[in-house]
XYZ file of C-alpha atoms in Angstrom:
774
model
C 0.000 0.000 0.000
C 2.930 2.350 0.755
C 4.181 1.931 -2.807
C 0.724 2.798 -4.123
C 0.560 5.911 -1.949
C 4.035 7.048 -2.972
C 3.111 6.621 -6.633
C -0.121 8.512 -6.114
C 1.649 11.306 -4.244
C 4.319 11.725 -6.916
C 1.679 11.736 -9.655
C -0.434 14.295 -7.825
C 2.532 16.537 -7.015
C 3.565 16.608 -10.650
C 0.037 17.311 -11.787
C -0.553 20.109 -9.308
C 2.712 21.844 -10.186
C 2.368 21.399 -13.938
C 1.490 24.566 -15.836
C -0.143 22.406 -18.468
C -2.364 20.860 -15.817
C -3.278 24.281 -14.428
C -4.429 25.527 -17.823
C -6.384 22.309 -18.420
C -8.090 22.393 -15.052
C -9.124 26.059 -15.058
C -12.328 27.131 -16.833
C -11.887 28.921 -20.151
C -12.979 32.219 -18.654
C -10.068 32.272 -16.230
C -6.341 32.185 -17.008
C -4.616 32.645 -13.689
C -1.566 34.739 -14.486
C -3.408 37.334 -16.564
C -6.405 37.522 -14.297
C -4.591 37.624 -10.974
C -2.596 40.744 -11.850
C -5.756 42.599 -12.872
C -7.695 42.031 -9.640
C -8.037 45.137 -7.461
C -7.982 44.855 -3.665
C -11.281 45.680 -1.880
C -11.331 48.918 0.003
C -13.849 48.088 2.745
C -15.202 45.144 4.681
C -18.696 46.055 3.493
C -17.757 45.349 -0.102
C -16.264 41.999 0.988
C -19.457 41.027 2.806
C -21.547 41.887 -0.257
C -19.297 39.791 -2.483
C -19.440 36.862 -0.053
C -23.219 37.061 0.190
C -23.566 37.050 -3.572
C -21.342 33.957 -3.928
C -23.293 32.127 -1.214
C -26.613 33.007 -2.822
C -25.501 31.878 -6.269
C -24.272 28.563 -4.837
C -27.487 27.954 -2.912
C -29.510 28.681 -6.060
C -27.594 25.973 -7.912
C -25.661 28.475 -10.024
C -22.268 27.169 -9.023
C -20.569 28.048 -12.319
C -21.575 31.700 -11.878
C -20.436 31.645 -8.245
C -17.017 30.319 -9.255
C -16.665 32.874 -12.046
C -17.589 35.635 -9.601
C -15.033 34.297 -7.102
C -12.195 34.518 -9.634
C -12.974 38.181 -10.356
C -13.289 39.200 -6.681
C -10.109 38.646 -4.684
C -11.726 39.819 -1.427
C -12.872 36.293 -0.585
C -11.711 34.821 2.693
C -10.482 31.265 3.037
C -13.814 30.411 4.664
C -15.568 31.494 1.472
C -13.323 29.253 -0.579
C -14.147 26.427 1.825
C -17.827 27.068 1.120
C -17.164 26.774 -2.629
C -15.279 23.505 -2.145
C -18.257 22.225 -0.182
C -20.580 23.219 -3.029
C -18.325 21.471 -5.585
C -18.423 18.338 -3.435
C -22.229 18.373 -3.378
C -22.457 18.812 -7.143
C -19.555 16.415 -7.890
C -17.871 19.249 -9.830
C -14.382 17.767 -9.865
C -12.771 19.830 -12.639
C -14.137 23.087 -11.242
C -12.947 22.143 -7.767
C -9.479 21.285 -9.040
C -9.293 24.600 -10.872
C -10.234 26.464 -7.708
C -7.625 24.457 -5.801
C -4.916 25.559 -8.266
C -6.092 29.147 -8.066
C -5.807 29.190 -4.282
C -2.370 27.524 -4.399
C -1.167 30.457 -6.498
C -2.804 33.050 -4.279
C -2.287 31.389 -0.874
C 0.727 29.028 -1.008
C 0.267 28.179 2.675
C -3.286 26.944 2.218
C -2.485 23.607 3.876
C -1.995 25.445 7.178
C -5.702 26.312 7.325
C -7.440 23.253 8.786
C -10.976 24.340 7.918
C -10.399 24.891 4.193
C -8.169 21.824 3.869
C -10.827 19.579 5.403
C -13.348 20.921 2.878
C -10.861 20.374 0.069
C -10.296 16.830 1.332
C -14.054 16.253 1.411
C -14.425 17.539 -2.148
C -11.900 15.062 -3.531
C -13.467 12.201 -1.544
C -16.997 12.975 -2.690
C -15.812 13.131 -6.307
C -14.105 9.740 -5.988
C -10.561 11.057 -6.364
C -9.131 9.174 -3.400
C -5.509 9.481 -4.586
C -5.808 13.303 -4.598
C -7.573 13.172 -1.251
C -4.790 11.063 0.259
C -2.182 13.467 -1.118
C -3.938 16.443 0.510
C -4.266 14.465 3.753
C -0.564 13.532 3.791
C 0.494 17.147 3.146
C -1.518 18.554 6.069
C 0.842 19.809 8.829
C -1.897 19.134 11.388
C -5.118 17.182 11.310
C -8.138 16.894 13.541
C -10.629 14.043 13.875
C -12.681 15.559 11.016
C -9.730 15.111 8.646
C -9.400 11.443 9.549
C -13.158 10.811 9.455
C -13.596 12.412 6.022
C -10.953 10.180 4.424
C -12.176 7.063 6.264
C -15.660 7.792 4.921
C -14.308 8.319 1.412
C -12.501 4.974 1.419
C -15.619 3.245 2.776
C -17.933 4.872 0.228
C -15.866 3.689 -2.726
C -15.179 0.191 -1.409
C -11.475 0.581 -0.615
C -11.785 -1.690 2.396
C -8.107 -2.300 3.181
C -7.274 1.397 2.995
C -10.302 2.206 5.137
C -9.266 -0.178 7.926
C -5.612 0.860 7.773
C -6.540 4.544 8.116
C -9.038 3.861 10.906
C -6.368 1.917 12.785
C -3.950 4.826 12.364
C -6.583 7.239 13.609
C -6.842 5.364 16.932
C -3.267 6.399 17.786
C -4.104 10.116 17.473
C -7.788 10.692 18.079
C -10.798 9.068 19.639
C -13.093 8.285 16.668
C -16.580 9.696 16.905
C -19.821 7.936 15.972
C -19.571 9.037 12.323
C -16.129 7.475 11.899
C -17.414 4.222 13.378
C -20.486 4.285 11.139
C -18.293 4.777 8.075
C -15.868 1.962 8.825
C -18.752 -0.373 9.726
C -20.359 0.334 6.349
C -17.146 -0.944 4.754
C -17.454 -4.131 6.841
C -20.670 -4.980 4.983
C -18.606 -5.973 1.961
C -16.133 -8.250 3.735
C -15.745 -11.011 6.290
C -17.465 -10.656 9.651
C -14.153 -10.724 11.563
C -13.428 -7.105 10.596
C -16.818 -6.014 11.830
C -16.337 -7.857 15.119
C -13.057 -6.028 15.708
C -14.647 -2.644 15.080
C -17.571 -3.587 17.331
C -15.082 -4.467 20.088
C -13.397 -1.057 19.766
C -16.810 0.652 19.904
C -17.651 -1.281 23.082
C -14.337 -0.293 24.636
C -15.120 3.364 23.963
C -18.737 2.992 25.145
C -20.044 3.979 21.729
C -21.774 0.711 20.865
C -25.127 1.993 22.128
C -24.866 5.311 20.373
C -27.793 5.239 17.963
C -25.651 5.980 14.881
C -23.131 3.265 15.734
C -25.847 0.785 16.714
C -27.683 1.362 13.444
C -24.472 0.743 11.506
C -23.854 -2.424 13.540
C -27.339 -3.731 12.724
C -26.715 -3.221 9.018
C -23.248 -4.724 9.254
C -24.417 -7.886 11.036
C -27.332 -8.240 8.619
C -25.242 -7.991 5.484
C -21.881 -9.486 6.459
C -21.055 -12.914 5.093
C -20.432 -15.737 7.527
C -16.933 -16.392 8.744
C -14.775 -16.403 11.843
C -16.684 -19.457 13.112
C -20.076 -17.814 12.575
C -22.800 -18.609 10.054
C -25.152 -16.183 8.339
C -28.032 -17.093 10.675
C -25.896 -16.170 13.695
C -25.057 -12.742 12.291
C -28.758 -12.143 11.640
C -29.513 -13.114 15.245
C -26.778 -10.723 16.408
C -28.452 -7.882 14.530
C -31.827 -8.672 16.114
C -30.305 -8.981 19.600
C -28.560 -5.637 19.187
C -31.782 -4.014 17.967
C -33.743 -5.297 20.970
C -31.069 -4.106 23.415
C -31.082 -0.495 22.146
C -32.397 1.948 24.762
C -33.222 4.515 22.095
C -34.172 3.776 18.503
C -34.739 6.270 15.730
C -36.471 5.615 12.433
C -33.211 4.507 10.825
C -32.940 1.778 13.478
C -36.303 0.321 12.482
C -35.550 0.675 8.775
C -32.161 -0.991 9.197
C -33.693 -3.985 10.974
C -36.477 -4.353 8.397
C -33.894 -4.139 5.623
C -31.705 -6.644 7.467
C -34.501 -9.212 7.702
C -35.287 -8.708 4.026
C -31.625 -9.075 3.037
C -31.414 -12.393 4.901
C -34.533 -13.734 3.209
C -36.667 -13.361 6.338
C -39.457 -11.423 4.677
C -42.133 -12.565 7.134
C -40.125 -11.203 10.066
C -39.669 -7.879 8.270
C -43.424 -7.612 7.688
C -44.114 -8.569 11.305
C -41.695 -5.939 12.589
C -43.369 -3.267 10.488
C -46.785 -4.340 11.810
C -45.464 -3.997 15.387
C -43.948 -0.641 14.515
C -47.209 0.668 13.060
C -49.435 -0.673 15.858
C -47.268 1.104 18.428
C -47.627 4.439 16.685
C -44.053 4.630 15.421
C -43.807 6.742 12.293
C -42.435 5.483 9.008
C -41.080 6.969 5.796
C -40.546 5.953 2.212
C -37.444 3.902 3.077
C -39.537 1.843 5.508
C -42.130 1.087 2.866
C -39.525 0.184 0.267
C -38.085 -2.402 2.649
C -41.528 -3.864 3.379
C -42.468 -4.016 -0.307
C -39.220 -5.872 -1.045
C -40.051 -8.305 1.768
C -43.513 -8.938 0.320
C -41.990 -9.706 -3.073
C -39.568 -12.073 -1.401
C -42.353 -13.952 0.398
C -44.334 -14.336 -2.816
C -41.381 -16.019 -4.547
C -40.646 -18.510 -1.755
C -44.109 -19.495 -0.508
C -47.406 -20.496 -2.077
C -49.742 -17.627 -1.248
C -52.873 -19.756 -1.618
C -55.074 -17.456 0.454
C -53.675 -14.266 -1.114
C -52.390 -13.195 2.304
C -49.505 -11.196 0.896
C -51.686 -9.614 -1.766
C -54.028 -8.415 1.006
C -51.000 -7.088 2.890
C -50.011 -5.207 -0.245
C -53.494 -3.675 -0.465
C -53.253 -2.583 3.188
C -49.872 -0.990 2.500
C -51.385 0.740 -0.504
C -53.941 2.323 1.828
C -51.151 3.449 4.157
C -49.216 5.054 1.315
C -52.310 7.067 0.356
C -53.106 7.995 3.964
C -49.530 9.107 4.646
C -49.185 10.965 1.343
C -46.132 8.892 0.396
C -47.897 7.589 -2.705
C -46.828 10.838 -4.386
C -43.170 9.756 -4.168
C -42.168 8.049 -7.392
C -40.018 5.366 -5.775
C -42.865 4.316 -3.447
C -45.435 4.144 -6.237
C -42.957 2.175 -8.357
C -42.316 -0.336 -5.567
C -46.074 -0.696 -5.047
C -46.611 -1.446 -8.738
C -43.887 -4.116 -8.637
C -45.388 -5.717 -5.538
C -48.892 -5.904 -6.995
C -47.459 -7.537 -10.115
C -45.286 -10.036 -8.218
C -48.120 -10.993 -5.865
C -50.563 -11.801 -8.634
C -52.435 -8.526 -8.796
C -54.289 -7.757 -11.991
C -52.125 -6.143 -14.611
C -54.734 -3.449 -15.329
C -54.621 -2.379 -11.659
C -50.845 -2.006 -11.905
C -51.197 0.218 -14.950
C -53.949 2.290 -13.347
C -51.725 2.872 -10.318
C -48.849 3.903 -12.571
C -51.066 6.250 -14.572
C -52.751 7.839 -11.551
C -49.557 8.518 -9.596
C -49.407 12.245 -8.990
C -45.611 12.333 -8.814
C -43.495 12.941 -11.897
C -42.595 9.627 -13.529
C -38.911 8.922 -13.957
C -37.059 6.329 -15.996
C -37.190 3.867 -13.075
C -40.987 3.968 -12.817
C -41.327 3.591 -16.588
C -38.965 0.628 -16.576
C -40.951 -0.945 -13.728
C -44.313 -0.765 -15.514
C -42.777 -2.076 -18.751
C -41.317 -4.948 -16.712
C -44.781 -5.736 -15.295
C -46.210 -6.083 -18.799
C -43.169 -7.800 -20.348
C -44.231 -11.366 -19.559
C -48.008 -11.037 -19.223
C -48.707 -8.715 -22.143
C -45.560 -8.256 -24.276
C -47.375 -6.248 -26.925
C -48.495 -3.656 -24.378
C -44.973 -3.603 -22.903
C -43.557 -2.793 -26.331
C -46.138 -0.034 -26.865
C -45.206 1.489 -23.492
C -41.547 1.396 -24.501
C -42.430 3.247 -27.713
C -44.371 5.835 -25.706
C -41.424 6.264 -23.359
C -39.152 6.799 -26.356
C -41.493 9.443 -27.802
C -41.454 11.382 -24.521
C -37.686 11.869 -24.913
C -36.566 10.168 -21.717
C -32.903 9.237 -21.540
C -33.083 5.443 -21.741
C -30.688 3.312 -19.716
C -29.434 -0.252 -20.006
C -32.206 -1.636 -17.798
C -34.968 -0.081 -19.902
C -33.492 -1.579 -23.052
C -33.041 -5.001 -21.442
C -36.679 -5.067 -20.246
C -37.936 -3.986 -23.680
C -35.894 -6.781 -25.258
C -37.319 -9.220 -22.727
C -40.793 -8.331 -24.022
C -39.589 -8.790 -27.620
C -38.581 -12.360 -26.768
C -42.274 -13.293 -26.598
C -43.113 -12.119 -30.123
C -43.577 -14.414 -33.101
C -40.716 -12.923 -35.116
C -37.517 -11.009 -34.407
C -38.799 -7.795 -36.038
C -39.503 -5.975 -32.760
C -36.169 -7.019 -31.274
C -34.432 -5.583 -34.333
C -36.279 -2.283 -33.870
C -35.082 -2.021 -30.268
C -31.606 -3.107 -31.361
C -31.430 -0.132 -33.734
C -32.145 2.216 -30.815
C -29.525 0.427 -28.718
C -26.903 1.238 -31.350
C -28.168 4.786 -31.857
C -27.986 5.623 -28.149
C -24.533 4.168 -27.577
C -25.299 0.894 -25.767
C -23.869 -1.376 -28.441
C -21.029 -2.567 -26.216
C -23.030 -2.703 -22.993
C -22.899 -6.252 -21.589
C -26.350 -6.187 -19.967
C -28.019 -5.036 -23.183
C -26.039 -7.484 -25.334
C -27.121 -10.346 -23.084
C -30.735 -9.257 -23.511
C -30.256 -9.225 -27.292
C -28.933 -12.799 -27.258
C -32.015 -13.886 -25.320
C -34.519 -11.889 -27.388
C -33.233 -13.073 -30.764
C -32.973 -16.680 -29.599
C -36.500 -16.761 -28.157
C -38.072 -14.997 -31.147
C -36.747 -17.562 -33.599
C -33.493 -16.182 -34.998
C -30.607 -18.280 -33.740
C -28.311 -16.638 -36.311
C -28.908 -13.139 -34.899
C -28.555 -14.472 -31.363
C -25.142 -15.925 -32.243
C -24.179 -12.700 -34.015
C -24.984 -10.646 -30.899
C -22.862 -13.061 -28.851
C -19.914 -12.965 -31.274
C -19.897 -9.148 -31.433
C -19.391 -8.793 -27.665
C -15.878 -7.815 -26.628
C -16.128 -9.742 -23.388
C -18.652 -12.256 -22.109
C -19.882 -12.617 -18.549
C -21.650 -15.676 -17.131
C -25.055 -14.448 -18.310
C -23.727 -14.118 -21.873
C -22.579 -17.741 -21.974
C -25.754 -19.026 -20.326
C -27.995 -17.055 -22.694
C -26.243 -18.465 -25.750
C -26.363 -22.001 -24.347
C -30.122 -21.633 -23.763
C -30.600 -20.415 -27.327
C -28.797 -23.473 -28.673
C -30.869 -25.738 -26.405
C -34.197 -24.231 -27.511
C -33.302 -24.676 -31.169
C -32.141 -28.280 -30.749
C -28.453 -27.541 -31.364
C -27.098 -29.717 -28.550
C -23.682 -30.362 -30.101
C -23.128 -26.639 -30.613
C -24.090 -26.067 -26.980
C -21.595 -28.682 -25.766
C -18.865 -27.195 -27.941
C -19.599 -23.702 -26.627
C -19.439 -25.004 -23.060
C -15.860 -26.158 -23.679
C -14.953 -22.563 -24.649
C -16.340 -20.949 -21.481
C -13.745 -18.832 -19.705
C -15.842 -18.163 -16.599
C -16.947 -20.487 -13.836
C -20.310 -22.110 -14.720
C -23.256 -21.909 -12.337
C -26.484 -23.799 -11.763
C -28.226 -22.175 -14.761
C -25.387 -23.260 -17.065
C -26.085 -26.909 -16.354
C -29.849 -26.513 -16.730
C -29.224 -25.247 -20.276
C -26.763 -28.053 -21.078
C -29.002 -30.796 -19.710
C -32.011 -29.389 -21.567
C -29.992 -29.380 -24.793
C -28.993 -33.021 -24.284
C -32.578 -33.952 -23.460
C -33.962 -32.394 -26.654
C -31.338 -34.181 -28.766
C -31.396 -37.574 -27.004
C -27.742 -37.347 -25.923
C -28.168 -39.555 -22.859
C -24.518 -40.449 -22.215
C -23.370 -36.840 -22.600
C -26.160 -35.652 -20.302
C -25.241 -38.169 -17.606
C -21.588 -37.085 -17.761
C -22.544 -33.432 -17.419
C -24.888 -34.175 -14.518
C -22.202 -36.121 -12.651
C -19.590 -33.436 -13.324
C -21.674 -30.861 -11.471
C -20.674 -32.224 -8.053
C -17.488 -34.077 -8.959
C -15.747 -31.283 -10.882
C -17.621 -28.008 -10.373
C -18.856 -28.400 -6.788
C -22.471 -27.523 -7.652
C -25.250 -29.452 -5.931
C -28.074 -30.436 -8.328
C -31.408 -28.762 -7.668
C -34.932 -29.677 -8.788
C -34.395 -28.080 -12.216
C -31.440 -30.359 -12.896
C -33.281 -33.482 -11.719
C -36.256 -32.528 -13.917
C -33.942 -32.321 -16.938
C -32.465 -35.730 -16.130
C -35.904 -37.332 -15.719
C -36.871 -35.832 -19.076
C -33.592 -37.023 -20.632
C -34.114 -40.612 -19.482
C -37.823 -40.600 -20.241
C -37.571 -39.307 -23.812
C -34.969 -42.008 -24.530
C -37.279 -44.725 -23.206
C -35.235 -45.338 -20.067
C -38.299 -45.196 -17.830
C -36.771 -47.397 -15.127
C -33.758 -45.061 -14.786
C -36.062 -42.045 -14.610
C -38.136 -43.682 -11.868
C -35.022 -44.653 -9.902
C -33.652 -41.114 -10.126
C -36.893 -39.679 -8.741
C -36.595 -42.001 -5.730
C -33.040 -40.742 -5.122
C -33.853 -37.013 -5.265
C -32.930 -35.553 -1.843
C -35.825 -33.048 -1.930
C -39.525 -33.416 -2.666
C -40.114 -33.739 -6.451
C -42.113 -30.855 -7.914
C -44.824 -30.811 -10.571
C -42.284 -30.341 -13.390
C -40.579 -33.642 -12.551
C -43.851 -35.565 -12.410
C -45.072 -33.985 -15.672
C -41.828 -35.050 -17.394
C -42.288 -38.613 -16.193
C -45.956 -38.569 -17.198
C -45.134 -37.412 -20.735
C -42.510 -40.142 -21.079
C -44.949 -42.779 -19.858
C -47.468 -41.676 -22.458
C -44.873 -41.777 -25.225
C -43.721 -45.288 -24.294
C -47.039 -46.749 -23.116
C -46.337 -47.189 -19.386
C -49.886 -46.812 -18.058
C -49.330 -47.976 -14.454
C -46.419 -45.636 -13.779
C -48.268 -42.887 -15.616
C -51.165 -43.216 -13.145
C -48.743 -42.681 -10.232
C -47.150 -39.663 -11.924
C -50.573 -38.189 -12.741
C -51.774 -38.545 -9.142
C -48.633 -36.865 -7.804
C -48.968 -34.075 -10.373
C -52.608 -33.435 -9.435
C -51.633 -33.139 -5.764
C -49.097 -30.445 -6.555
C -51.000 -28.591 -9.292
C -54.702 -29.449 -8.904
C -55.980 -26.816 -11.359
C -53.759 -27.928 -14.242
C -55.465 -30.081 -16.890
C -52.250 -31.790 -18.030
C -52.593 -34.931 -15.875
C -56.222 -35.500 -16.923
C -55.515 -35.003 -20.630
C -52.427 -37.210 -20.625
C -54.154 -40.058 -18.777
C -57.170 -39.804 -21.069
C -54.833 -40.060 -24.058
C -53.039 -43.057 -22.563
C -56.301 -44.899 -21.885
C -57.622 -44.072 -25.358
C -54.412 -45.292 -27.006
C -54.844 -48.630 -25.235
C -58.502 -48.879 -26.243
C -59.741 -48.256 -22.685
C -62.369 -45.725 -23.677
C -64.426 -46.177 -20.493
C -61.445 -45.212 -18.308
C -60.737 -42.319 -20.647
C -64.314 -41.093 -20.255
C -64.110 -41.414 -16.468
C -60.928 -39.347 -16.480
C -62.705 -36.615 -18.473
C -65.621 -36.740 -16.044
C -63.262 -36.390 -13.077
C -61.741 -33.371 -14.781
C -65.183 -31.765 -15.219
C -66.223 -32.568 -11.645
C -63.013 -30.963 -10.368
C -63.864 -27.853 -12.421
C -60.542 -28.050 -14.214
C -60.598 -26.519 -17.669
C -58.344 -27.532 -20.529
C -56.058 -24.842 -21.806
C -57.079 -24.195 -25.414
C -54.506 -24.693 -28.140
C -53.650 -21.375 -29.754
C -51.296 -20.401 -32.559
C -50.069 -17.045 -33.795
C -48.573 -15.876 -37.065
C -47.441 -12.381 -38.027
C -48.635 -11.055 -41.385
C -47.652 -7.516 -42.297
C -47.733 -5.496 -39.099
C -50.432 -7.552 -37.414
C -50.306 -10.758 -35.363
C -53.208 -13.114 -36.071
C -54.433 -15.608 -33.475
C -55.961 -18.971 -34.378
C -57.898 -21.505 -32.350
C -58.735 -25.054 -33.305
C -61.271 -24.845 -36.115
C -60.532 -21.157 -36.668
C -63.882 -20.337 -35.092
C -63.471 -16.590 -34.673
C -61.275 -15.526 -37.570
C -63.015 -13.226 -40.110
C -61.512 -15.188 -43.043
C -62.479 -18.612 -41.667
C -64.313 -19.791 -44.796
C -61.435 -18.929 -47.152
C -58.898 -20.527 -44.774
C -60.868 -23.802 -44.553
C -61.272 -23.936 -48.337
C -57.542 -23.420 -48.879
C -56.760 -25.961 -46.128
C -58.856 -28.626 -47.840
C -56.902 -28.104 -51.041
C -53.604 -28.271 -49.178
C -54.534 -31.520 -47.436
C -55.263 -33.086 -50.791
C -51.880 -31.978 -52.135
C -50.026 -33.344 -49.089
C -51.870 -36.672 -49.246
C -50.548 -37.077 -52.770
C -47.063 -36.618 -51.258
C -47.688 -39.348 -48.690
C -49.362 -37.508 -45.826
C -51.543 -39.764 -43.673
C -53.423 -38.390 -40.637
C -52.002 -39.637 -37.325
C -55.026 -41.324 -35.696
C -53.256 -43.696 -33.320
C -53.905 -41.503 -30.270
C -57.571 -40.477 -30.383
C -59.087 -38.837 -27.357
C -62.470 -40.538 -27.648
C -64.046 -43.577 -29.202
C -65.447 -41.733 -32.213
C -65.725 -42.305 -35.959
C -62.573 -42.100 -38.076
C -63.812 -39.187 -40.201
C -64.492 -37.143 -37.069
C -60.986 -37.865 -35.772
C -59.494 -36.666 -39.063
C -61.688 -33.585 -39.009
C -60.359 -32.662 -35.547
C -56.757 -33.179 -36.632
C -57.143 -31.148 -39.832
C -58.428 -28.131 -37.912
C -55.584 -27.785 -35.384
C -54.600 -24.155 -34.841
C -51.073 -24.382 -36.291
C -52.448 -25.728 -39.583
C -54.819 -22.760 -39.754
C -51.949 -20.357 -39.090
C -49.840 -21.956 -41.830
C -52.618 -21.724 -44.415
C -53.285 -18.075 -43.563
C -49.573 -17.286 -43.942
C -49.491 -18.954 -47.375
C -52.571 -16.963 -48.405
C -50.723 -13.749 -47.476
C -47.256 -14.744 -48.659
C -46.412 -11.278 -49.979
C -46.856 -9.713 -46.517
C -44.557 -12.091 -44.660
C -41.214 -10.997 -43.196
C -37.924 -12.385 -44.575
C -39.294 -12.030 -48.095
C -41.725 -14.870 -47.491
C -38.931 -17.475 -47.443
C -39.533 -18.298 -43.774
C -42.896 -18.788 -42.073
C -42.808 -18.447 -38.288
C -45.607 -19.784 -36.135
C -45.849 -19.688 -32.343
C -47.947 -22.201 -30.383
C -48.811 -22.253 -26.674
C -48.771 -26.044 -26.233
C -46.715 -28.955 -27.549
C -47.087 -29.656 -31.261
C -48.817 -32.979 -31.943
C -47.427 -35.805 -34.097
C -49.917 -35.194 -36.908
C -49.124 -31.476 -37.189
C -45.424 -32.297 -37.058
C -45.755 -34.610 -40.065
C -47.973 -32.046 -41.806
C -45.372 -29.272 -41.454
C -42.551 -31.442 -42.774
C -44.347 -32.150 -46.024
C -45.658 -28.581 -46.337
C -42.085 -27.244 -46.127
C -41.189 -29.298 -49.207
C -44.363 -28.418 -51.088
C -43.919 -24.659 -50.652
C -40.092 -24.725 -50.726
C -39.980 -22.674 -47.526
C -38.586 -23.023 -44.059
C -41.381 -23.333 -41.508
C -40.399 -22.516 -37.922
C -42.804 -23.584 -35.190
C -42.121 -22.553 -31.609
C -44.164 -24.709 -29.235
C -44.170 -24.745 -25.431
C -40.919 -26.745 -25.292
C -38.655 -25.781 -28.160
C -38.255 -24.619 -31.774
C -38.913 -26.903 -34.750
C -37.233 -25.869 -38.022
C -38.913 -27.699 -40.920
C -37.026 -27.894 -44.239
C -37.524 -30.272 -47.152
C -39.536 -32.904 -45.185
C -37.074 -32.862 -42.253
C -37.213 -31.240 -38.826
C -34.346 -29.926 -36.731
C -35.531 -32.125 -33.842
C -34.966 -35.279 -35.928
C -38.451 -36.373 -34.844
C -37.258 -36.494 -31.248
C -39.317 -34.134 -29.115
C-alpha cells in the first residue's frame, strides 16, 4: 500500500505543479496569471461582505458556475468562502471546477495547507468526487489534522469500497484521536462488503469506547451484522440473530434503526419477520417513511417467490400498505409508487390495476418507474410492454441499459424477431452497443423470437462475455435443438459455470437424445464443479431418461432425489410414460402431479390419451368426467402468425377468424396436395371412441395448420421475403401437425419454424431440426 501511496503522491505533485495541468483544469474564462494581476484589492469590509453574500446566494440557487466565475474576479474572498465553494463542488460532484479552484488558491495562498478548515473541505471535495488518490495526497500534506480530517478520508474509502485502505486509516486514527460515531459508522459500512471478523473487531473497539449503544453506531452495527457474510466461526443465521439482539437491546431507537432492521430481515430472506416488525412498529404508533415502505415491499416480493400464497395473504397485505401510502401521502413519491406497482405484479395482482396505479400517480414519472411498468407487462402482455416502450421513447426520456433489457425481454415473446431488431437499432443509436447487460438481452430476445443466427451474431460481437452471456447463448442453442453446438460452446467458457449453465446443457442433451453426454454433465456438477443439483437439474435428467425410453432409470432417479419432487418432474415422467405406453407408472405420476398442481389439466388429458391409445375408452371417459367434476378446464390450443404489421391468433377450427371460410377452403386443397405426397393423418392416439372421419376432421383443424394456411394466403406480406414462415404455439405440437409441417415445407419450398411450449422446430424439405425427437 505504501508503494501505491508514494506513486499517487508523486503523480499528484507533478500534476498540481504542472502549468499544463493548471491551464487544463481552469475554466476557459479564467487564465490565472493574466487575471490575478488585474484584480483590485477591496477597500472596505462592506464590499467583501456583499461579495461573499452574492457567492453564497448563487451557490445555494444551484448556479455554481456563476459563483465560481464571480469568485475569480473578486479577490476579497476569505479562506472560509473558498471552503464554502469547495463544499458546493463536493455536493455537485464538480471535480474539474474544484481542481481549478484548488490551483487558483495555491497560487494566491501558497500556505493553504496550514488552514485546517479549508483543507478539510478540500479533502471532502476530492473524496466525494471519488478522487481518493488526490484526497490522500492532501491528507498527507496537512501539517496538522483533527478528527474531522481522519473521518472524512475514512468515509471516502468506505464509500468507494477501498476496504483495506479504510481499515488501515481507521487503525492509524486510533493512535491520534478518539473516533466519533460518524467514523465508526463509516468503517462499519465498509465491513458490509467483507468477512465478519473485521466487523467484530470494530464492534469491540466501539464497546471499549462505550459507543456501541450510540444510535448511529448501533444502526451501523445492525446493518453490518445483517449484510456481512459468515466467517470467523459464525454462520449467516448467527449474524442475523446478532443484529436482532442488538436491535432489541437499544435503549433509544430512531427511524433509521427500524428501517435498518427491516432491511436486514429482508436481506437475509426473512421477509415474514420484516413484515411482522413493520406491523409492530405501526401498531405502536411509530412513524415510518418511504425507506420503511420500500423495505416492506421488497419483503412482500420475497415472500411471494418462496411461498405459495394460496389465500392471497400477501396480496391483502399489499393492499393494506397501498392504503397506508395514500393515507400518509407517500404515494406521491415516485419510488414508493414504483415499488407498489412491482409488488402488486409479483403478488398476482391484476395487470390493469398495476397500470392504473402507474397512470394515476401524482408524482413525476422517472425512468425507473417507466422501466418498472414495462417490466410488469413484459411477460403477461408483451405487446403492451412494447407499446409502453415506444411511448417512453417518444417522450424523450434518456433510456438506460435496464430499460433496453426489459424492452428486449418483451420482444422475446413475439412471433418474429422484427420488434427485437427495432429495439436493437435504438440500442446502437444511443450508444449501448457494447453494454454487456443489453447485449445479453439481445442474445435472449433473438434466440426466443426464432433467430438463432442473430442471437449468435450478438454473442460474437461482444468484446467480453460474462456468465449471463454464456448461459444465454447455451439456452438459445438448447431451444433450437443444437445440442452439439451447446456442448462445444461449453468447452470454450472462460468463466466459472453456475447452476443455470447446467440446466441449459441438460435441456440441450434432453432435446437431442444425448443420454450419455447428459449423464456425464450431470455427474460433473458435483465431482468437478462443486455444484449441488437442484430440482431443475433433476427434472432435466428425468426428461432425458424418459424421452430415450429409459423409464426405469427415470423412476429410480426420482426415488433418489434428496428433496420433494415438484410438478415439473412428475409432468416429465408422465409425458414419457405416455410416449412409451407405461400406463401404471403414468397413473402414479398423474396422481402426484394433481396433488401439486390441482388446477392444471395436463394430468387429466395425458391419462385420457393413454387410456384411449390402449382402447380403454371407459377409463378415458371417467378421467374426463373427473376433470369436469373438479372444475378443471383444458387450456385451449392457440397459434399465432405475423402477417404484415399484425399478429393473427388462431384456435382449433378457426372459429373466430373473419376469413375462416377462405382458410378452410384453402386448407382442404392443401390436405389433398399433401396426401398425394404421402401424408396420412395420425389417428393412433384419439381422445375418444369416435368415428374415423371425425378424428381426421379434428386433426385437420388444429390451430397451427390454420396459421400456416393463412400465412401462405398472405405470402407477400410475410417478413424475410416470405422465405420463412414463423408460427408460435402455446402447447406442444402434436405428431400429426409435425408430419404435416414437414411435407408442407417441401411443397412450398420454404422453411417453416414452429415454436411450441418446449422448443423450436425448423422444418425444411420434409425434415425437422428435432430429428423427430421431441
